[in-house]
């Protein structure tokens, strides 16, 4: 860049030499020589410019790539709490659009900002060298120029920052619609969504137009100022040249330097606008990078390894999603489950069942009290080890794009075909998988769209079974499976997971009636606990639930 700018600064100087020493004195040889020098300077300048562009792009693209990697790494360290704070949509925007903006900024910075500042100061120095007297013009034009720029920037910078917010809005409406497009269609809300998008899009357009108008007024004003100063220079410089104090070629070069100075200022202004625009993006990127990760691994000296099998204990556990304030979701939960026992958890929707089991593999940390596995606080067990021992089937079955086999062995990538098949059989998934023409090699779409809800649930159960966990948690994992299949899964599980501690969350009494222990959760508290027979004898709440389901399809079974 320095090479390009120096060559740019040389050109008017060489031009002046051609006029002064060549044209005015009729020296054809000098004209030829100097022209060649001008050509050489132009070529050198171009080479410098190309080199600068290449390295600027290389640096900025490399920076963008590193930044995206760093962000991705950061997101991977997030616990569920941070994931709640940054929903998927904004993560995508931040990792793509915002990183892109910052990347552009680096490039602009490396090229335009450096070029403009060098050109600005260089041209002033060159002009001073030609005629200190004429340079007085700068004393008038520069302050005026700064004033104009100040007016422009002070008004356009907030506008552009706003514009980034409008763009965010367009992106988030788009994002929401893409993920929810099926719901939009099912409720015939396309017209509404279209107008919502149109509104966000037009807001963006209008603000963009307003900012552009500001620039449209500014540029002619700058040009006016520029032309006025050229007239002044011609006026004063013309008189000097008449008196022989200034050669005509030098006057022409001087004017060129003034024009370069002013152009550099205009592009400096534009660069500043761009920078302020990218500032919004870089703030958003930083917010993500600097988000404190709430779930720290405890120091190594506190670490305990827990030999399987899994004994699970809750000691006076309370938990709230919002820190402080709000009423907690779980209140003073206490129970202990011996290895190999099966626990059923019942409770109306929103009672806190999923929240409770999520504390076992430490997807969240309790606000008060402690969760213990084999007598050790889960916070003192290395995360990887803990989660290796606790297999959880989350309430919402999420599969990855890829083959069914790869999905099942997600937690144990080196599992053999026999192991995969055995897990699939226990989850009652083998038969429908084998019925696909390509069997376990069947590729499923991005969210497993080619499978039914019950099929997805069974594949996620197989995925959890394959890792042979000491503690298995099924969070309403058979809700989309018919009763007969569910009963078969239950007996297969009993055979396969003998000795494993199981937590089964369910809505149907029949799913948990055989459990060693049933916990009934209501509004974040355990209101009844015991085996089916004990609860039938002692708990009104449990009997109520039973009676509401008895007489329905499950009566015979229970
Ligand atoms: N909740 C949150 N944030 C979350 C998840 C849940 O605030 O990320 C609230 C909603 C509800 C309570 O916690 O009031 C308990 O939710 P949970 O998902 O534990 O309820 P559930 O018993 O599993 O309900 P369902 O049977 O509908 O799965
Ligand atoms: Mg739930």
Short mmCIF file of C-alpha atoms and ligand atoms in Angstrom, two decimals, residues 349-350 352-355 395 475-476 505 507, ligand 2:
data_model
loop_
_atom_site.label_atom_id
_atom_site.label_comp_id
_atom_site.label_asym_id
_atom_site.label_seq_id
_atom_site.Cartn_x
_atom_site.Cartn_y
_atom_site.Cartn_z
CA UNK A 349 -47.39 -31.17 31.97
CA UNK A 350 -45.13 -28.40 33.26
CA UNK A 352 -40.93 -30.19 36.24
CA UNK A 353 -40.33 -33.80 35.20
CA UNK A 354 -37.89 -33.03 32.38
CA UNK A 355 -36.18 -30.42 34.52
CA UNK A 395 -38.10 -35.45 25.23
CA UNK A 475 -38.06 -38.61 29.01
CA UNK A 476 -41.50 -39.37 27.63
CA UNK A 505 -41.04 -40.29 32.57
CA UNK A 507 -48.01 -39.72 30.96
MG1 LIG B 2 -41.00 -32.81 29.83
#
